[in-house]
XYZ file of C-alpha atoms in Angstrom:
516
model
C -31.112 8.000 17.535
C -28.424 7.341 14.934
C -25.595 9.787 14.347
C -23.492 10.502 11.268
C -19.733 10.835 11.639
C -17.970 12.069 8.522
C -14.238 12.596 8.100
C -13.475 14.599 4.982
C -10.663 14.452 4.185
C -8.774 11.927 6.276
C -5.301 13.395 6.691
C -1.948 11.578 6.708
C -2.848 9.367 3.752
C -2.136 9.708 0.025
C -4.898 11.587 -1.800
C -8.374 12.788 -0.827
C -10.485 10.186 0.992
C -13.821 10.907 2.591
C -15.577 8.365 4.721
C -18.969 8.565 6.309
C -20.242 6.331 9.095
C -23.569 5.870 10.831
C -23.463 5.209 14.584
C -26.329 3.710 16.595
C -27.344 4.768 20.122
C -24.456 2.764 21.573
C -21.892 4.468 19.364
C -21.378 1.386 17.187
C -20.876 1.834 13.450
C -23.788 0.282 11.556
C -22.967 1.560 8.063
C -19.949 3.037 6.297
C -19.160 4.618 2.943
C -15.675 5.278 1.574
C -15.528 7.946 -1.128
C -12.638 8.567 -3.511
C -13.270 12.153 -4.542
C -11.297 12.548 -7.753
C -10.996 11.178 -11.276
C -7.837 10.759 -13.385
C -8.280 8.342 -16.312
C -4.583 7.659 -16.931
C -4.913 4.078 -18.168
C -7.206 4.891 -21.090
C -5.074 7.945 -21.956
C -2.321 5.451 -22.884
C -4.277 4.090 -25.850
C -2.502 4.817 -29.135
C 0.953 5.303 -27.608
C 4.124 3.185 -27.792
C 3.705 0.247 -25.386
C 7.067 0.979 -23.762
C 5.909 4.349 -22.439
C 3.483 2.613 -20.087
C 6.274 1.820 -17.589
C 7.023 5.520 -17.210
C 3.490 6.924 -17.445
C 1.795 4.461 -15.087
C 4.377 5.255 -12.401
C 2.798 8.708 -12.224
C -0.307 7.049 -10.861
C 1.467 7.196 -7.503
C 4.301 9.162 -5.940
C 4.680 6.681 -3.085
C 4.878 3.307 -4.844
C 5.773 4.150 -8.483
C 8.260 1.262 -8.597
C 5.410 -1.244 -8.376
C 3.617 0.243 -11.379
C 6.879 0.173 -13.338
C 7.329 -3.488 -12.450
C 3.727 -4.491 -13.172
C 3.797 -2.659 -16.498
C 7.096 -4.295 -17.469
C 5.781 -7.712 -16.432
C 2.662 -7.232 -18.573
C 4.715 -6.380 -21.652
C 7.193 -9.197 -20.961
C 4.214 -11.562 -20.719
C 3.011 -10.331 -24.114
C 6.566 -10.746 -25.504
C 6.991 -14.212 -23.997
C 10.237 -12.869 -22.518
C 12.186 -14.347 -19.602
C 14.861 -12.190 -17.943
C 18.457 -13.179 -17.329
C 19.650 -13.673 -13.749
C 20.932 -10.160 -13.232
C 17.631 -8.840 -14.583
C 15.617 -10.554 -11.834
C 18.156 -9.739 -9.120
C 18.535 -6.055 -9.953
C 14.783 -5.611 -10.193
C 14.470 -7.151 -6.727
C 17.079 -4.721 -5.385
C 15.017 -1.786 -6.662
C 11.511 -2.877 -5.688
C 12.584 -4.470 -2.410
C 14.358 -1.318 -1.266
C 11.383 0.826 -2.238
C 9.118 -1.447 -0.219
C 11.212 -0.834 2.902
C 11.058 2.923 2.391
C 7.282 2.858 2.017
C 6.759 0.892 5.225
C 8.924 3.286 7.251
C 6.978 6.167 5.733
C 3.644 4.580 6.589
C 4.494 3.790 10.204
C 6.449 6.849 11.314
C 5.083 9.643 9.126
C 1.493 8.533 8.640
C 0.405 6.248 11.489
C 2.541 6.459 14.636
C 0.981 9.791 15.607
C -2.309 7.911 16.100
C -0.772 6.115 19.083
C 2.176 8.009 20.540
C 1.865 11.288 22.428
C 3.872 13.894 20.562
C 3.403 16.387 23.427
C 5.685 14.190 25.545
C 8.550 15.947 23.802
C 7.816 19.107 25.839
C 8.895 17.229 28.994
C 12.046 15.738 27.485
C 15.049 16.086 29.848
C 17.710 14.185 27.894
C 20.649 15.447 25.825
C 19.793 14.223 22.314
C 20.350 17.256 20.083
C 17.616 16.309 17.618
C 15.007 15.854 20.347
C 16.063 19.060 22.083
C 15.655 20.940 18.806
C 12.197 19.443 18.316
C 11.258 20.295 21.925
C 12.329 23.885 21.411
C 10.390 24.142 18.130
C 7.179 22.654 19.595
C 7.309 24.970 22.612
C 7.780 28.004 20.364
C 4.904 26.892 18.140
C 2.570 26.427 21.112
C 3.349 29.967 22.276
C 3.095 31.481 18.808
C -0.638 32.098 18.763
C -1.015 30.286 15.446
C -4.361 28.680 14.663
C -2.664 25.338 13.995
C 0.665 25.325 15.874
C 3.140 22.450 15.571
C 1.598 21.095 12.357
C 1.585 18.306 11.208
C 1.756 16.921 14.755
C -1.119 19.068 16.014
C -4.096 19.505 16.080
C -5.229 15.965 16.678
C -8.161 14.052 18.102
C -8.384 14.055 21.891
C -7.827 10.406 22.661
C -5.987 7.915 24.850
C -2.461 8.186 23.504
C 0.128 6.045 25.220
C 1.386 7.341 28.578
C 4.559 5.281 28.290
C 7.097 8.096 28.175
C 9.943 5.826 27.099
C 7.886 4.661 24.115
C 6.836 8.220 23.276
C 10.363 9.592 23.324
C 11.829 6.561 21.551
C 9.219 6.738 18.782
C 9.678 10.488 18.336
C 13.447 10.031 18.131
C 13.014 7.308 15.518
C 10.444 9.450 13.698
C 13.211 11.990 13.146
C 15.813 9.347 12.289
C 13.449 7.641 9.834
C 13.664 10.699 7.583
C 17.384 10.109 7.095
C 16.802 6.358 6.762
C 14.227 6.907 4.015
C 16.552 9.306 2.205
C 19.261 6.645 2.148
C 16.815 4.023 0.832
C 15.922 6.382 -2.006
C 19.641 6.406 -2.844
C 19.577 2.593 -2.916
C 16.678 2.699 -5.371
C 18.459 5.269 -7.532
C 21.704 3.254 -7.731
C 20.099 0.687 -10.041
C 16.782 2.425 -10.800
C 18.451 5.507 -12.272
C 16.449 7.911 -10.079
C 13.990 7.933 -7.197
C 11.090 8.451 -7.056
C 9.907 7.148 -10.418
C 12.878 4.915 -11.339
C 13.612 4.929 -15.061
C 15.698 1.762 -15.404
C 12.904 -0.791 -14.966
C 11.932 -1.792 -18.504
C 10.338 -4.754 -20.237
C 13.420 -6.956 -20.506
C 14.930 -6.277 -17.098
C 16.939 -3.371 -15.680
C 18.941 -1.104 -17.968
C 21.538 -0.020 -15.364
C 24.773 -2.020 -15.596
C 25.852 -3.165 -12.076
C 29.408 -2.016 -11.411
C 31.475 -3.100 -8.422
C 31.351 0.448 -7.109
C 27.550 0.551 -7.356
C 27.187 -2.814 -5.619
C 29.455 -1.698 -2.764
C 27.565 1.558 -2.365
C 24.244 -0.333 -2.232
C 25.687 -2.746 0.334
C 26.799 0.098 2.615
C 23.358 1.695 2.542
C 21.620 -1.672 2.955
C 23.559 -2.386 6.164
C 22.444 0.913 7.678
C 18.857 0.300 6.536
C 18.823 -3.164 8.064
C 20.135 -1.811 11.359
C 17.367 0.815 11.499
C 14.662 -1.741 10.693
C 15.901 -4.250 13.282
C 16.872 -1.804 16.039
C 14.200 0.891 15.672
C 11.263 0.124 13.377
C 10.420 -3.424 14.438
C 10.882 -2.757 18.197
C 8.664 0.351 17.899
C 5.910 -1.601 16.124
C 6.071 -4.323 18.785
C 6.001 -1.735 21.583
C 2.911 -0.059 20.113
C 1.312 -3.493 19.623
C 1.886 -4.316 23.293
C 0.539 -0.939 24.409
C -2.604 -1.236 22.256
C -3.303 -4.962 22.360
C -7.057 -4.311 22.016
C -6.363 -3.199 18.448
C -5.744 -6.821 17.496
C -9.557 -7.099 17.876
C -10.543 -3.790 16.255
C -10.849 -3.121 12.544
C -11.449 -6.687 11.450
C -12.225 -7.041 7.762
C -13.860 -9.857 5.889
C -10.951 -12.203 6.596
C -10.793 -13.064 2.889
C -7.342 -12.176 1.540
C -5.687 -11.822 -1.859
C -2.049 -11.307 -2.850
C 0.160 -11.883 -5.881
C 3.651 -13.382 -6.199
C 6.461 -11.023 -5.129
C 10.261 -11.123 -5.489
C 11.320 -14.186 -7.517
C 14.739 -15.804 -7.290
C 17.411 -15.277 -9.950
C 15.629 -17.749 -12.226
C 12.283 -15.975 -12.047
C 10.877 -18.708 -9.812
C 10.432 -19.504 -6.097
C 8.886 -16.227 -5.004
C 9.636 -14.820 -1.549
C 5.891 -14.234 -1.016
C 3.489 -16.671 -2.647
C 0.426 -15.369 -4.460
C -2.965 -16.789 -3.665
C -6.123 -16.272 -1.712
C -7.542 -17.210 1.631
C -11.307 -17.538 1.296
C -13.310 -18.713 4.320
C -10.018 -19.609 6.004
C -8.760 -21.857 3.178
C -5.669 -20.982 1.123
C -5.678 -21.598 -2.625
C -3.302 -20.733 -5.433
C -4.173 -17.728 -7.556
C -6.875 -18.018 -10.244
C -6.431 -14.791 -12.189
C -9.534 -15.264 -14.307
C -11.739 -14.871 -11.259
C -11.537 -11.054 -11.115
C -14.613 -8.947 -11.922
C -15.275 -5.239 -11.380
C -18.509 -3.520 -10.426
C -19.277 0.167 -10.909
C -22.862 0.223 -9.655
C -21.875 2.733 -6.954
C -19.040 4.361 -8.931
C -19.412 7.598 -10.863
C -19.602 5.843 -14.235
C -22.405 5.133 -16.674
C -23.410 1.589 -17.625
C -23.020 0.284 -14.069
C -25.476 -2.606 -14.197
C -23.133 -5.333 -15.407
C -19.932 -6.571 -13.747
C -17.056 -6.889 -16.193
C -13.691 -8.605 -16.463
C -10.349 -6.770 -16.863
C -9.867 -5.444 -20.439
C -13.523 -5.989 -21.254
C -13.893 -2.197 -21.559
C -11.718 -0.127 -23.887
C -13.124 3.233 -22.779
C -14.468 4.909 -19.669
C -17.798 6.679 -19.415
C -17.716 8.959 -16.376
C -20.875 10.747 -15.348
C -21.477 14.260 -16.581
C -21.600 17.045 -14.001
C -25.411 17.021 -14.042
C -25.557 13.251 -13.639
C -23.046 13.511 -10.797
C -25.211 16.088 -9.027
C -28.295 13.886 -9.383
C -26.453 10.979 -7.772
C -25.388 13.208 -4.871
C -29.046 13.931 -4.074
C -30.082 10.266 -3.961
C -30.136 8.447 -0.605
C -28.628 5.342 -2.183
C -26.819 6.805 -5.182
C -23.312 6.411 -6.539
C -20.693 7.754 -4.132
C -17.119 7.129 -5.308
C -14.787 7.407 -8.294
C -13.259 4.113 -7.178
C -14.623 0.933 -8.695
C -15.333 -2.296 -6.815
C -13.159 -5.271 -7.854
C -14.043 -8.680 -6.481
C -12.089 -11.944 -6.536
C -14.031 -15.187 -6.867
C -17.116 -13.105 -6.046
C -15.652 -12.184 -2.649
C -14.805 -8.860 -1.020
C -11.105 -9.333 -0.313
C -8.487 -7.385 1.616
C -5.079 -6.897 0.011
C -1.818 -5.758 1.587
C 0.797 -6.957 4.026
C -1.631 -9.170 5.968
C -2.511 -11.054 2.784
C 1.181 -11.452 1.891
C 2.109 -12.803 5.317
C -0.952 -14.973 5.996
C -1.150 -16.509 2.518
C 2.593 -17.194 2.362
C 2.436 -18.670 5.884
C -0.436 -20.960 4.912
C 1.302 -21.989 1.682
C 4.247 -23.302 3.715
C 6.535 -22.079 0.949
C 8.779 -19.869 3.086
C 9.892 -21.630 6.322
C 11.866 -18.551 7.383
C 8.667 -16.474 7.357
C 6.762 -19.144 9.276
C 9.428 -19.270 11.996
C 9.422 -15.489 12.296
C 5.612 -15.325 12.506
C 5.500 -18.087 15.129
C 8.185 -16.356 17.193
C 6.432 -12.969 17.118
C 3.045 -14.526 17.894
C 4.532 -16.208 20.967
C 6.177 -12.956 22.094
C 2.951 -10.935 21.705
C 0.545 -13.692 22.788
C -1.477 -13.552 19.589
C -2.618 -15.920 16.820
C -2.490 -15.750 13.040
C -6.219 -14.960 13.056
C -5.444 -11.756 15.028
C -3.614 -10.373 11.978
C -7.029 -9.427 10.587
C -7.011 -6.178 12.576
C -5.569 -2.666 12.871
C -2.494 -3.829 14.766
C -2.134 -6.936 12.629
C -1.683 -4.737 9.550
C 1.092 -2.717 11.206
C 2.762 -5.870 12.488
C 2.666 -7.570 9.088
C 4.464 -4.630 7.452
C 7.235 -5.070 10.033
C 7.375 -8.821 9.305
C 7.552 -8.219 5.552
C 10.357 -5.691 6.101
C 12.453 -8.208 8.038
C 11.973 -10.856 5.351
C 12.694 -8.449 2.482
C 15.819 -6.871 3.975
C 17.383 -10.311 4.506
C 16.510 -11.262 0.933
C 18.120 -8.108 -0.452
C 21.433 -9.082 1.186
C 21.304 -12.500 -0.478
C 20.298 -11.150 -3.888
C 23.001 -8.486 -3.777
C 25.680 -11.145 -3.327
C 24.384 -13.049 -6.387
C 24.613 -10.124 -8.828
C 27.388 -10.585 -11.408
C 29.315 -7.275 -11.645
C 29.509 -5.773 -15.129
C 26.852 -8.050 -16.635
C 23.835 -6.207 -18.042
C 20.500 -7.434 -16.653
C 18.535 -6.377 -19.712
C 17.363 -8.130 -22.887
C 15.944 -5.930 -25.640
C 13.034 -7.194 -27.700
C 10.571 -5.550 -30.079
C 7.040 -4.871 -28.916
C 4.806 -7.577 -30.406
C 1.869 -6.614 -32.627
C -1.682 -7.727 -31.839
C -0.534 -9.243 -28.565
C -1.772 -9.138 -24.984
C -0.250 -9.729 -21.590
C -0.675 -9.227 -17.869
C 1.657 -8.336 -15.019
C 0.876 -9.179 -11.401
C 3.029 -8.087 -8.483
C 2.760 -6.661 -4.986
C 2.902 -2.928 -4.382
C 3.515 -1.608 -0.881
C -0.244 -1.513 -0.319
C -1.002 -4.908 -1.842
C -2.022 -6.740 -4.999
C -1.326 -4.785 -8.200
C -2.258 -5.923 -11.711
C -1.677 -4.397 -15.150
C -3.076 -5.687 -18.437
C -1.961 -4.559 -21.912
C -3.142 -5.198 -25.469
C -1.298 -3.973 -28.598
C -2.691 -3.239 -32.061
C -1.383 -4.166 -35.516
C 1.303 -1.462 -35.234
C 2.469 -2.497 -31.785
C 0.832 0.516 -30.143
C -1.330 0.284 -27.051
C -4.840 -0.801 -28.030
C -6.128 -1.167 -24.469
C -4.691 -0.896 -20.963
C -6.082 -1.591 -17.522
C -4.884 -1.467 -13.933
C -6.444 -2.796 -10.750
C -4.495 -1.353 -7.845
C -4.373 -2.227 -4.134
C -6.449 0.645 -2.787
C -9.185 -0.010 -5.331
C -9.585 -3.419 -3.702
C -9.527 -2.014 -0.163
C -11.552 1.219 -0.290
C -13.986 0.149 -2.975
C -17.603 1.238 -2.647
C -20.415 -1.288 -2.485
C -20.691 -3.669 -5.428
C -23.522 -4.856 -7.666
C -24.741 -7.092 -4.831
C -24.738 -4.142 -2.398
C -21.868 -5.651 -0.389
C -19.699 -3.090 1.403
C -16.026 -2.764 0.431
C -13.141 -4.131 2.516
C -12.404 -0.982 4.562
C -16.121 -0.239 4.883
C -16.504 -3.664 6.507
C -13.505 -2.946 8.788
C -15.382 0.129 10.069
C -18.788 -1.516 10.532
C -19.179 -2.901 14.061
C -16.599 -0.559 15.592
C -17.463 1.067 18.922
C -16.653 4.790 18.879
C -16.099 6.188 22.374
C -16.423 9.863 21.410
C -18.146 10.808 18.162
C -16.424 14.200 18.255
C -13.012 12.528 18.415
C -13.430 9.311 16.368
C -9.820 8.178 16.672
C -10.880 4.526 16.349
C -12.121 5.143 12.792
C -8.999 7.046 11.753
C -6.775 4.280 13.132
C -8.709 1.649 11.172
C -8.591 3.452 7.841
C -4.916 4.435 8.182
C -4.018 0.839 9.026
C -5.062 -0.045 5.461
C -2.698 2.673 4.105
C -5.110 3.966 1.411
C -3.755 5.725 -1.679
C -6.601 7.493 -3.414
C -4.495 8.772 -6.305
C -3.733 5.149 -7.165
C -7.264 3.888 -6.651
C -8.863 6.241 -9.187
C -5.891 6.233 -11.616
């Protein structure tokens, strides 16, 4: 007899995600539904406003990766303007978005995901002299004796599962969990040096970066970058590798479709030669990006008129269901079930994110440094590139991206010309259109803009990473990327479905972004 396992909401992610799975008699997932349970409508609310406000407003789509929306929005308007930045413009933008990327990956691993693998209760047996760990041990013990319903939150309660028994790994990861908070705070300072503030940097504009790079600012950034690099190399990457070695079976669990999509990310000072090359891997074959091949389906989304797939910017308004229509769909066995839409690339269900960035760039052969790093790590862990399509592959790829990005930031920092403004001002064009593609922390991000005869926003559209990954089924009834990661998974204990939580968190979903 089949059994339903529903997690609602999944904690330690951004936003409210519900997912429902059906298990057969053997405990294997045979069906899955991911539900984004909220509606926002920010993109269409921009219509009629000055095109330059989009960089600031669209950042509010997300509190975790606002920098990426600022960049994509600026790129879209620059594309409409036909504007190319000066060298400092490209370099300073890299210093902002690259730093933010590092912060997001530390946040995802330590704050959101590590607790799925390490045993936080190991801290109660700690016998060392580290003051931070001793303070945490004392706090956890007091919480456990407090009689609270949920003591030691957010570490407990948790699913009863096979957490690692490697005490050295547990204590090391907990120590770095605490240290990562300081590391992330310092990265926010790096973002703010040239971004003006963090989160939601204000200096990224169409035309470059409005903060003038002084010698003092460059030196301050360099000091923080050195400490960030040390934490990534000495703590973050070793912890990810240690977890990967302890849970090697998770290189076989949570496999998606294997079809991958990413966009170009971090150009050189001339706006060319990107650090990560955009493209797709479909049926194992890498191809350069074909942006016209994107269509969206809303057959299973809470919108009217869901029979026809449509291209970006084909719709200039949204038609969400009324409350009564929503209730009718809830009662159907095969009705609409998410506020997220279902984008498809070249008619394929694709996964976006760090795996796509690493695998596609590796296959492109464009970045020899990345290829050498991937080959070295694969040899150390005894895995293949095909194993990256997995729970552990997603964690590992974020670590790989971090190593590549932090080295690039050092190089870009040394190329910045002190005192030279990296910004070119230009009027918003009338009756123009443009697009901006980049990579957010969670994957491929695209903005499109169209202006009217006064230069105001006539239409605006975003397709964000989580919309790709946690999309519902499409017009051909094909499950979304994360839904396919869940299907086929063996769940050992339906009352403690840790396998499912590990899979979904490995994709780092952001529901606030996905429903924008």
